[in-house]
Coordinates of C-alpha atoms in Angstrom, one line a residue:
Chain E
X99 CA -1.4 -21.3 4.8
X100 CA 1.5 -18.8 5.4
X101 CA 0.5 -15.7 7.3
X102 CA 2.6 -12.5 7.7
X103 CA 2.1 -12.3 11.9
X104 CA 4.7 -9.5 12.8
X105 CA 6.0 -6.3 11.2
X106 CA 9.9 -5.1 13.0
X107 CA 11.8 -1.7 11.5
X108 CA 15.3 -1.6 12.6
X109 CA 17.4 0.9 11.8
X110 CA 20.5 -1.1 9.8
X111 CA 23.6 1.2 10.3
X112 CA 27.0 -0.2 10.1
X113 CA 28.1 1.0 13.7
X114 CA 25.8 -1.1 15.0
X115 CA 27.6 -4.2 13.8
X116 CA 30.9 -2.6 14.4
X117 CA 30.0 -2.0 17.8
X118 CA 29.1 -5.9 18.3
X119 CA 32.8 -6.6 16.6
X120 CA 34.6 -4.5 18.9
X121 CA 32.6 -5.1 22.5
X122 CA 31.7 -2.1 22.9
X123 CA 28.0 -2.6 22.8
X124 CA 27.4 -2.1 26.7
X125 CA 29.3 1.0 26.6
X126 CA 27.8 4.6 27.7
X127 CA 27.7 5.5 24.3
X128 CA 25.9 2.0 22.4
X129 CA 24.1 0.6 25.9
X130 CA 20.9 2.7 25.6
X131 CA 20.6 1.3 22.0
X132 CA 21.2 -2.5 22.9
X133 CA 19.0 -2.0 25.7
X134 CA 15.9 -0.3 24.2
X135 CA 16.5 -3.6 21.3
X136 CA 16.6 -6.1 24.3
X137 CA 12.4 -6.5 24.9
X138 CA 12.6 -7.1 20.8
X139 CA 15.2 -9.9 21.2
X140 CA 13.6 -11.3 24.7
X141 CA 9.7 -11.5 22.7
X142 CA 11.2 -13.2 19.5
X143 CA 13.3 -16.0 21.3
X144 CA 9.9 -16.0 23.6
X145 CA 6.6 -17.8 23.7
X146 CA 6.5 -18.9 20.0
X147 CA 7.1 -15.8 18.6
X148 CA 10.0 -16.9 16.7
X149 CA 9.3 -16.4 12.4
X150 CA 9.7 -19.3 10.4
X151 CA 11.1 -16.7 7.3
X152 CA 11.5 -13.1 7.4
X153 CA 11.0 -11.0 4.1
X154 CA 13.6 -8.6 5.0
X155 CA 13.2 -5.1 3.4
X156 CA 16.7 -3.1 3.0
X157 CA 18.7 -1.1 0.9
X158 CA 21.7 -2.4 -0.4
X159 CA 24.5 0.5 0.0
X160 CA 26.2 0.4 -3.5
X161 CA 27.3 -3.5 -2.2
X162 CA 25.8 -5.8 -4.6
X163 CA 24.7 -3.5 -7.1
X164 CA 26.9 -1.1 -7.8
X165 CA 26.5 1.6 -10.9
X166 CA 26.1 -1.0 -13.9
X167 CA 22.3 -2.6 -12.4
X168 CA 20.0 0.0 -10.2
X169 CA 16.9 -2.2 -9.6
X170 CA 13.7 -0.5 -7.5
X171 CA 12.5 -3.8 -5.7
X172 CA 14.4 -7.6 -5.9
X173 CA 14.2 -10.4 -4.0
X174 CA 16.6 -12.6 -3.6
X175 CA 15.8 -16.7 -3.9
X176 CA 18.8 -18.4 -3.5
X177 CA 19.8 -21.0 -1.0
X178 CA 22.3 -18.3 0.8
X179 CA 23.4 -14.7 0.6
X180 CA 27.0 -14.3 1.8
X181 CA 27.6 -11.3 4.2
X182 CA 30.0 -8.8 1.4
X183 CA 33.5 -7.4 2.3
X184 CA 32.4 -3.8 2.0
X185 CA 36.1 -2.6 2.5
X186 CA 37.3 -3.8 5.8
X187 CA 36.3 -7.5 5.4
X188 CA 32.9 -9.4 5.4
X189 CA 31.0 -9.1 8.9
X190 CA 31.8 -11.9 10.8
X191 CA 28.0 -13.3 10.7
X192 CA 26.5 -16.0 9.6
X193 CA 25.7 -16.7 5.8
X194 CA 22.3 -15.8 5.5
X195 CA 19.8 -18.5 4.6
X196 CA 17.1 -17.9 2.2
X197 CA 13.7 -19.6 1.8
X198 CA 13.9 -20.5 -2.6
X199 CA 10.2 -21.9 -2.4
X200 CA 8.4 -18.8 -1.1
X201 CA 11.2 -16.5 -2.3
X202 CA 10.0 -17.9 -5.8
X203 CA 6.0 -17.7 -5.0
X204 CA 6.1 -14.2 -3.7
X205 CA 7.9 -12.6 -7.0
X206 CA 5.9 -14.6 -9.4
X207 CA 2.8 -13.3 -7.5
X208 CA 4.3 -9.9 -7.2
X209 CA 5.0 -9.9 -11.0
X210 CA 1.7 -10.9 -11.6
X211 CA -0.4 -8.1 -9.1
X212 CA 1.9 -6.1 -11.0
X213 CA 5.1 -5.2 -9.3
X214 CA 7.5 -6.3 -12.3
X215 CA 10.4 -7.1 -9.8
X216 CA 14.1 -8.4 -10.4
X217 CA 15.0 -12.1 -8.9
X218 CA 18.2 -12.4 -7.8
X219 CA 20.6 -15.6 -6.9
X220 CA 24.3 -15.0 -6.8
X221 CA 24.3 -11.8 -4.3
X222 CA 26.2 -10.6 -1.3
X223 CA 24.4 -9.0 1.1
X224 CA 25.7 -6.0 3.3
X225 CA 25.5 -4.4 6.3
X226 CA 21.5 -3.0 5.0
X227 CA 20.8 -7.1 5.6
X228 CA 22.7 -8.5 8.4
X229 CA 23.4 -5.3 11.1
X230 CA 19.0 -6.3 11.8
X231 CA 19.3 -9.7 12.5
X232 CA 22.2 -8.9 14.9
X233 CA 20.2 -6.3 16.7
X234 CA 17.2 -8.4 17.1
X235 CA 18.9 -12.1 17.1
X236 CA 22.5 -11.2 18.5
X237 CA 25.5 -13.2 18.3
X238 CA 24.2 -16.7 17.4
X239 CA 26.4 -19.1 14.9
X240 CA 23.5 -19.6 13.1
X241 CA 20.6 -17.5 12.3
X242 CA 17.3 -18.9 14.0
X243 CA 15.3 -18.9 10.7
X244 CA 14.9 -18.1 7.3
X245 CA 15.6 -14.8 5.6
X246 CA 14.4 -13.7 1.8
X247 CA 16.5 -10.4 1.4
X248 CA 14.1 -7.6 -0.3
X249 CA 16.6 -4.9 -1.4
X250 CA 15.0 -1.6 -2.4
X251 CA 16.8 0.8 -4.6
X252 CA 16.9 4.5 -2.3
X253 CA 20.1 5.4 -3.2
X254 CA 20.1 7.0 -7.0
X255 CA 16.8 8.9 -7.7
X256 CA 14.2 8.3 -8.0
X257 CA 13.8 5.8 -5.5
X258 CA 10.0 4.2 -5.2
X259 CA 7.1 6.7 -4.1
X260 CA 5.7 6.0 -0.6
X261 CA 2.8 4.9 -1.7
X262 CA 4.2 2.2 -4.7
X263 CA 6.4 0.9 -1.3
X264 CA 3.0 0.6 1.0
X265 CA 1.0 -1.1 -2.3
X266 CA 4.2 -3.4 -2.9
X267 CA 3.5 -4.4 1.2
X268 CA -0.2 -5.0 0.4
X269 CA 1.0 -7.5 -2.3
X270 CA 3.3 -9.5 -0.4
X271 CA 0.9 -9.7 1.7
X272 CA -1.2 -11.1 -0.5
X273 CA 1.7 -13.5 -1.8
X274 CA 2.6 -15.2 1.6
X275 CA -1.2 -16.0 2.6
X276 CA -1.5 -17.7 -0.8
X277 CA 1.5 -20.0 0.0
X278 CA 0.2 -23.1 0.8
X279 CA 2.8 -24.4 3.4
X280 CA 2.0 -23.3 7.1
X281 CA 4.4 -20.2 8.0
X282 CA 4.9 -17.5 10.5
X283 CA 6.1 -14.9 8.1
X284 CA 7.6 -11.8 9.0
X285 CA 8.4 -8.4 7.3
X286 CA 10.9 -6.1 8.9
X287 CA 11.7 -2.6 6.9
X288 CA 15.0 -1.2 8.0
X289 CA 16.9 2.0 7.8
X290 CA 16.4 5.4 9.2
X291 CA 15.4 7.5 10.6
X292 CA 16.1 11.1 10.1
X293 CA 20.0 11.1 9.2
X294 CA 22.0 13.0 6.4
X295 CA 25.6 11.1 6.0
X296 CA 26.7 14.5 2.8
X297 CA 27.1 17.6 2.2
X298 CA 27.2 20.8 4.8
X299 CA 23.9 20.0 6.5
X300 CA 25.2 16.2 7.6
X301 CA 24.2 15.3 10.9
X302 CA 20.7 16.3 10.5
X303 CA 17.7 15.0 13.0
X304 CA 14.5 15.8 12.8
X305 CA 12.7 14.3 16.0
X306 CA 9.8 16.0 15.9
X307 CA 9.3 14.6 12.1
X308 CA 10.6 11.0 13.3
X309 CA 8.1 10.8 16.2
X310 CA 5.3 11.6 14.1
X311 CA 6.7 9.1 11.1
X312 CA 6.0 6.5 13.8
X313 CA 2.5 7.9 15.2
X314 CA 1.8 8.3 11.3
X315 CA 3.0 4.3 10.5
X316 CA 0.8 2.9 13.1
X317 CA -2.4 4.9 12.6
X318 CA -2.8 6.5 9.1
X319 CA -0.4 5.0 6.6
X320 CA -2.2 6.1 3.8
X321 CA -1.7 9.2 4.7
X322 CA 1.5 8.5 5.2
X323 CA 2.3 7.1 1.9
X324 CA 1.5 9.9 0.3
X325 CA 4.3 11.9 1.5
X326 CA 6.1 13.6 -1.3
X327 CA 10.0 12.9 -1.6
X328 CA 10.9 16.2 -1.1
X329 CA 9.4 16.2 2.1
X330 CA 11.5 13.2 3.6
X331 CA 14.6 15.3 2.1
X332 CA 14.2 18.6 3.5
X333 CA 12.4 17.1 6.8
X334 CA 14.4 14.1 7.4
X335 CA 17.8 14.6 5.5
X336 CA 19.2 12.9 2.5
X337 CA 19.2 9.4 4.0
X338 CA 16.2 9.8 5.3
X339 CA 14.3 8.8 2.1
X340 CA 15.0 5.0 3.7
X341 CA 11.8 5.5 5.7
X342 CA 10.0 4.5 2.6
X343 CA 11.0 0.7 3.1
X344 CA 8.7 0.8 6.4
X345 CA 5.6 1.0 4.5
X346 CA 6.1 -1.9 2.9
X347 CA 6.6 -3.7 6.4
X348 CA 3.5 -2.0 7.3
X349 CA 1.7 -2.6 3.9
X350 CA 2.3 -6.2 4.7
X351 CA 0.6 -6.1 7.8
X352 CA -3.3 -4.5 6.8
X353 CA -5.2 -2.0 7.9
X354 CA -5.2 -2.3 11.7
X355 CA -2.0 -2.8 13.8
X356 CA -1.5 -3.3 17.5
X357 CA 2.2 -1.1 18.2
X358 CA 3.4 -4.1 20.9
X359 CA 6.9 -1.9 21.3
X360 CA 8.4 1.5 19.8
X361 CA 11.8 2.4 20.7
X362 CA 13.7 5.8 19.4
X363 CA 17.1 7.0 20.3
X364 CA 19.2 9.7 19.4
X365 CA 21.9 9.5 18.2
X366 CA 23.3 6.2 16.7
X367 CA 26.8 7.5 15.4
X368 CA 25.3 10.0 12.4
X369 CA 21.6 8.5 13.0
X370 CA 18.4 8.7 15.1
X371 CA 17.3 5.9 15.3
X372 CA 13.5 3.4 15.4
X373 CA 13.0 -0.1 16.1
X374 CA 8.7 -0.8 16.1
X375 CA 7.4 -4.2 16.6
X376 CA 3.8 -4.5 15.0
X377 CA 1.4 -7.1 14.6
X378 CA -1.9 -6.7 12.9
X379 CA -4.9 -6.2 15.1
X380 CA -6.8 -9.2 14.8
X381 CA -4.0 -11.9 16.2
X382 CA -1.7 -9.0 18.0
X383 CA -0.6 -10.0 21.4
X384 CA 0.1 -8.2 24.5
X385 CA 1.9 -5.0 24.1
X386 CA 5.2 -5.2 25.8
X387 CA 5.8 -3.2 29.0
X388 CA 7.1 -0.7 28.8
X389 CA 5.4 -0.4 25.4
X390 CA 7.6 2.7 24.5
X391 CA 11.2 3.8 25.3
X392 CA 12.6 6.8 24.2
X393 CA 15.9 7.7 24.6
X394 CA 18.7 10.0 24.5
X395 CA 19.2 13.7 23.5
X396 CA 16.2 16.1 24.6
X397 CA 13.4 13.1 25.0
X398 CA 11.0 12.4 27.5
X399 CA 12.0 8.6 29.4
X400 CA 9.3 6.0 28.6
X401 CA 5.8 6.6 29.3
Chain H
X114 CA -9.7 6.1 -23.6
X115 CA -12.5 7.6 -21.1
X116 CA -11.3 6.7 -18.3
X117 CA -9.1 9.5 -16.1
X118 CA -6.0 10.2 -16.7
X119 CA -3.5 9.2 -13.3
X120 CA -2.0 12.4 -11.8
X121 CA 1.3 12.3 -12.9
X122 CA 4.2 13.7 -11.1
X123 CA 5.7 16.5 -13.3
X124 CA 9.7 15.5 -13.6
X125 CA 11.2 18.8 -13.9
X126 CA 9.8 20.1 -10.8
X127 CA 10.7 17.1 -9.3
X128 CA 14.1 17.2 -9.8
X129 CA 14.0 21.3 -9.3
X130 CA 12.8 21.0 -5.9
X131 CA 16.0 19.2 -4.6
X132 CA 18.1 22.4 -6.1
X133 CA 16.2 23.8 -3.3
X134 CA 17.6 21.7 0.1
X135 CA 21.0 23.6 1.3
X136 CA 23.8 21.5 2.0
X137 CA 22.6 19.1 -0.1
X138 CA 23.3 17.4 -3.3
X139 CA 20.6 15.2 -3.6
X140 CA 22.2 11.8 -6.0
X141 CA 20.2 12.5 -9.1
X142 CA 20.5 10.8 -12.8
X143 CA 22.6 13.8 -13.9
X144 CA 25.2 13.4 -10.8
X145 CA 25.4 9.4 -11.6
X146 CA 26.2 9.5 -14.6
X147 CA 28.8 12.5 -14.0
X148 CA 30.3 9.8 -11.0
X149 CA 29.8 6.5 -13.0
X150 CA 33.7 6.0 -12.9
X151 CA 34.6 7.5 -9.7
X152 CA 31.8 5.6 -8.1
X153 CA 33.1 2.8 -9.5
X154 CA 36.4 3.3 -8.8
X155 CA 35.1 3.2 -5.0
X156 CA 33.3 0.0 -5.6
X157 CA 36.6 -1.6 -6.6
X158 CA 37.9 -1.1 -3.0
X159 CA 35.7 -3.8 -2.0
X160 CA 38.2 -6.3 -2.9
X161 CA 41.3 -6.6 -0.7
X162 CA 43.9 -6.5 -3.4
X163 CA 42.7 -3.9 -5.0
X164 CA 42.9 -2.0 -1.4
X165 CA 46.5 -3.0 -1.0
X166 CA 47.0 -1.8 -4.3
X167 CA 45.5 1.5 -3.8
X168 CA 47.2 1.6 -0.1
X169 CA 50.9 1.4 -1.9
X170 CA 50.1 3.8 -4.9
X171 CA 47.2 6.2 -4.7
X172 CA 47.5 7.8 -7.8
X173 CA 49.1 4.8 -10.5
X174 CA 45.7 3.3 -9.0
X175 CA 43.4 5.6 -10.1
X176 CA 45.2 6.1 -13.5
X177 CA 43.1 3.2 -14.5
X178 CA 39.7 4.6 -13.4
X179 CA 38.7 6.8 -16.5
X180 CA 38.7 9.8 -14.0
X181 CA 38.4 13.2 -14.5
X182 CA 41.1 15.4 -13.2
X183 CA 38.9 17.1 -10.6
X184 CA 37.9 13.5 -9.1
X185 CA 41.1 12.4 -9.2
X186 CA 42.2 15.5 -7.6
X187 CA 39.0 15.0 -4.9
X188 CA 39.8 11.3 -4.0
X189 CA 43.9 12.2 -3.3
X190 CA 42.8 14.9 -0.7
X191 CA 40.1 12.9 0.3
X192 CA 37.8 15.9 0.0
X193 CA 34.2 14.5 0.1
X194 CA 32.4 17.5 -0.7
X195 CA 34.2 17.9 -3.9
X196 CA 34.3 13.9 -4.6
X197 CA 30.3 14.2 -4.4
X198 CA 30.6 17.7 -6.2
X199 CA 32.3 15.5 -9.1
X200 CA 29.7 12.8 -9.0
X201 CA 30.4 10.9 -6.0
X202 CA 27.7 9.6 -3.7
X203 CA 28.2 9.0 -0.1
X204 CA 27.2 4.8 -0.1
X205 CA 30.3 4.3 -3.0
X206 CA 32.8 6.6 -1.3
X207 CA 32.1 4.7 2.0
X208 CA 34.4 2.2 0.3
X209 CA 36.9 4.7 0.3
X210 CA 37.0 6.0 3.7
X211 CA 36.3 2.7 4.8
X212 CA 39.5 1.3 3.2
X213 CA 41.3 4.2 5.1
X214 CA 39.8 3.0 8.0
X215 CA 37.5 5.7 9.2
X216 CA 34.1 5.9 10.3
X217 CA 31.4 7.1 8.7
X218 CA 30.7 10.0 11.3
X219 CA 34.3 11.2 10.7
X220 CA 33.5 10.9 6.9
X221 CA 30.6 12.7 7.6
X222 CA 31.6 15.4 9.4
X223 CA 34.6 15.8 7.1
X224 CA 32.0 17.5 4.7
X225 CA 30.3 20.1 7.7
X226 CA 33.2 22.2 8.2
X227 CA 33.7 21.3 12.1
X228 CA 36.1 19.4 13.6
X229 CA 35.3 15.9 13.9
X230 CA 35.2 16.4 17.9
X231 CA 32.7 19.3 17.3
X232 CA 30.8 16.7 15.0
X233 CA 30.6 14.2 17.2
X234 CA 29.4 16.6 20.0
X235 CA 26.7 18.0 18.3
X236 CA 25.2 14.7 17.2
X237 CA 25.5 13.7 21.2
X238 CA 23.7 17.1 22.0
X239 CA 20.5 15.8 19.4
X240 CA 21.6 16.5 16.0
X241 CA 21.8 19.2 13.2
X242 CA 18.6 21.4 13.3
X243 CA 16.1 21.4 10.6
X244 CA 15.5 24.7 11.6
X245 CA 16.1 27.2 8.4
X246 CA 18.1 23.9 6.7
X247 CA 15.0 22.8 5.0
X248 CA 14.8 25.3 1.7
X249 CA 16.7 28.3 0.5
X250 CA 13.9 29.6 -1.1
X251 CA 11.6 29.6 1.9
X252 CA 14.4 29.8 4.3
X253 CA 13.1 27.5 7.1

């Protein structure tokens, strides 16, 4: 059967990619955030660690879905998603290739444990999609597996509660170990974490509330989950509200979880930003060493 | 019906609470509909000849937006506080800025009232605060 082995959060911002596009992702500026990915990319090219699909949760940043259709959780289960041209040209990635079979199982199961989803074919996917894979995969022509694109809507209120995003984890959970083929199933929840891109208070970063987000994610996500909105906006800033797609990564992965590697940097252009790598307890592996790496602004070098 | 009643979140202090966040205009149902066209207008930048379109004539292009004069007013001084005053929200308008070729962290601190050198300094020095910046009402 299809298992869901690994849980990833990535932060997904656009200067990321850009940075890739323009070499300047060894520079004094980007290389403390390419470096604290690196153990990521060096376990998942590693010692059969590689996923056969990822369910990969993101928001889509007014790309494919602009004004006219605002869905709360699709999944895509075409063939391909494109990468989109959102207004200086398509990201010169590869096409993303999608997994119809268990694309199709998961949403008929989610639709029927009661998560009434949208299914989408025809879609472009943006920067939300592709800037993960290139953090944790880097520049390959081809992307070394599968990818079912799990857009969330965070952008025009009300997004999902915390705790509808960790249940809606719990049931793909559910989904992918009743698929009957044998896969190593991912779910990686991107975005974050504490960033505000509006307003006079852009530029805000809470580390104090990111560091505990992560403690928080590991050991008590139901506590977590029940984290008002409000809470992520005046704690985390406007675009903070993302965090809410890492409960369902860490829905997906049960009750107990083994943190292998947490990295947090600030700051990433407007961002901090989190990259975790989880697996549940029961068939985690060895944590990574060093197991955490902080860096940047005001924080403590890894323990 | 015996069994209880789900705690329900109550809407109107829901949407109340965001009044409460300075600095912040939080991308409600009220402030997408007030944007629909401006947003889409940004949306329409996605496509290359509508850019070079825009590029040669900023104003004949939005003339077939639907815009208010206030957004219209907004997008020709690029003024992104008033653009998401008018409805805008920051995701859309990316388009915008991005078909001007500018980053998002001069975008951003377009809106702060710094200079996009003091921006980009105090996001290398850790970030905004959220020291007093979380509620008007509690002022912390």
């Amino acid at each position: 059967m299809a298992r869901v082995t690994t849980g990833i959060t990535s932060s997904h911002i656009p200067a990321l990619g850009a940075a890739l596009q323009t070499g300047t992702s060894q520079n004094e500026y980007w290389g403390p955030v390419f470096k604290g990915y690196q153990p990521i990319m060096d376990w998942i090219y590693g010692d059969d660690n590689m996923p056969d699909v990822i369910v990969l949760v993101y928001n889509d940043h007014a790309t494919a879905f602009d004004m006219n259709v605002i869905p709360t959780f699709s999944i895509g289960c075409a063939e391909k998603f494109e990468p989109a041209d959102e207004g200086w040209g398509p990201r010169p990635v590869p096409d993303v290739i999608g997994h119809p079979d268990l694309a199709w199982h998961i949403a008929q199961s989610l639709i029927l444990d009661d998560f009434d989803m949208c299914i989408f074919n025809d879609m472009k996917v943006d920067h939300g999609c592709t800037v993960p894979l290139s953090m944790i995969f880097g520049e390959p022509d081809e992307w070394p597996c599968k990818v079912i694109p799990f857009p969330v809507n965070v952008v025009t209120y009300p997004p999902p509660s915390g705790a509808r995003c960790f249940a809606l984890g719990d049931s793909i959970k559910a989904a992918v170990e009743s698929f009957p083929e044998d896969l190593n199933v991912h779910v990686w929840g991107t975005g974050g974490m504490s960033h505000q891109l509006q307003g006079p208070r852009a530029g805000l970063i809470n580390k104090e509330f990111d560091l505990n987000f992560i403690d928080k994610l590991i050991n008590d996500p139901e506590t977590l989950s029940k984290m008002p909105h409000i809470e992520y906006l005046r704690e985390s800033g406007s675009e903070g509200i993302e965090l809410v797609m890492w409960l369902i990564m860490r829905g997906a992965l049960g009750d107990k979880v083994k943190d292998l590697y947490t990295f947090y940097h600030i700051p990433a252009s407007n961002t901090a930003l989190g990259a975790l790598l989880l697996q549940p307890e029961d068939i985690a592996k060895e944590p990574l060493d060093p197991r955490v790496v902080h860096s940047g602004h005001s924080l403590e070098p890894a323990e | 019906m015996t069994e209880k009643k789900k705690e329900r979140i109550n809407i109107h202090e829901y949407l109340a609470e965001f009044d409460d966040i300075p600095g912040t205009r939080v991308f409600t149902a009220q402030r997408a509909r007030k944007g629909y066209w401006l947003n889409q207008f940004a949306m329409s930048l996605m496509k290359e000849e509508n850019r070079q379109k825009f590029k040669e004539d900023n104003a004949a292009y939005l003339e077939d937006w639907n815009l208010t004069d206030a957004q219209k007013k907004a997008v020709l001084a690029r003024d992104y506080n008033a653009m998401i005053d008018e409805g805008g929200n920051v995701y859309f308008l990316s388009k915008l800025f991005s078909a001007d070729g500018q980053s998002f962290q001069k975008a951003a601190g377009s809106m702060t009232g710094m200079t996009e050198q003091e921006y980009a300094e105090m996001m290398i020095a850790g970030g905004r605060s959220p020291e007093g910046v979380r509620s008007k009402k509690g002022g912390y």
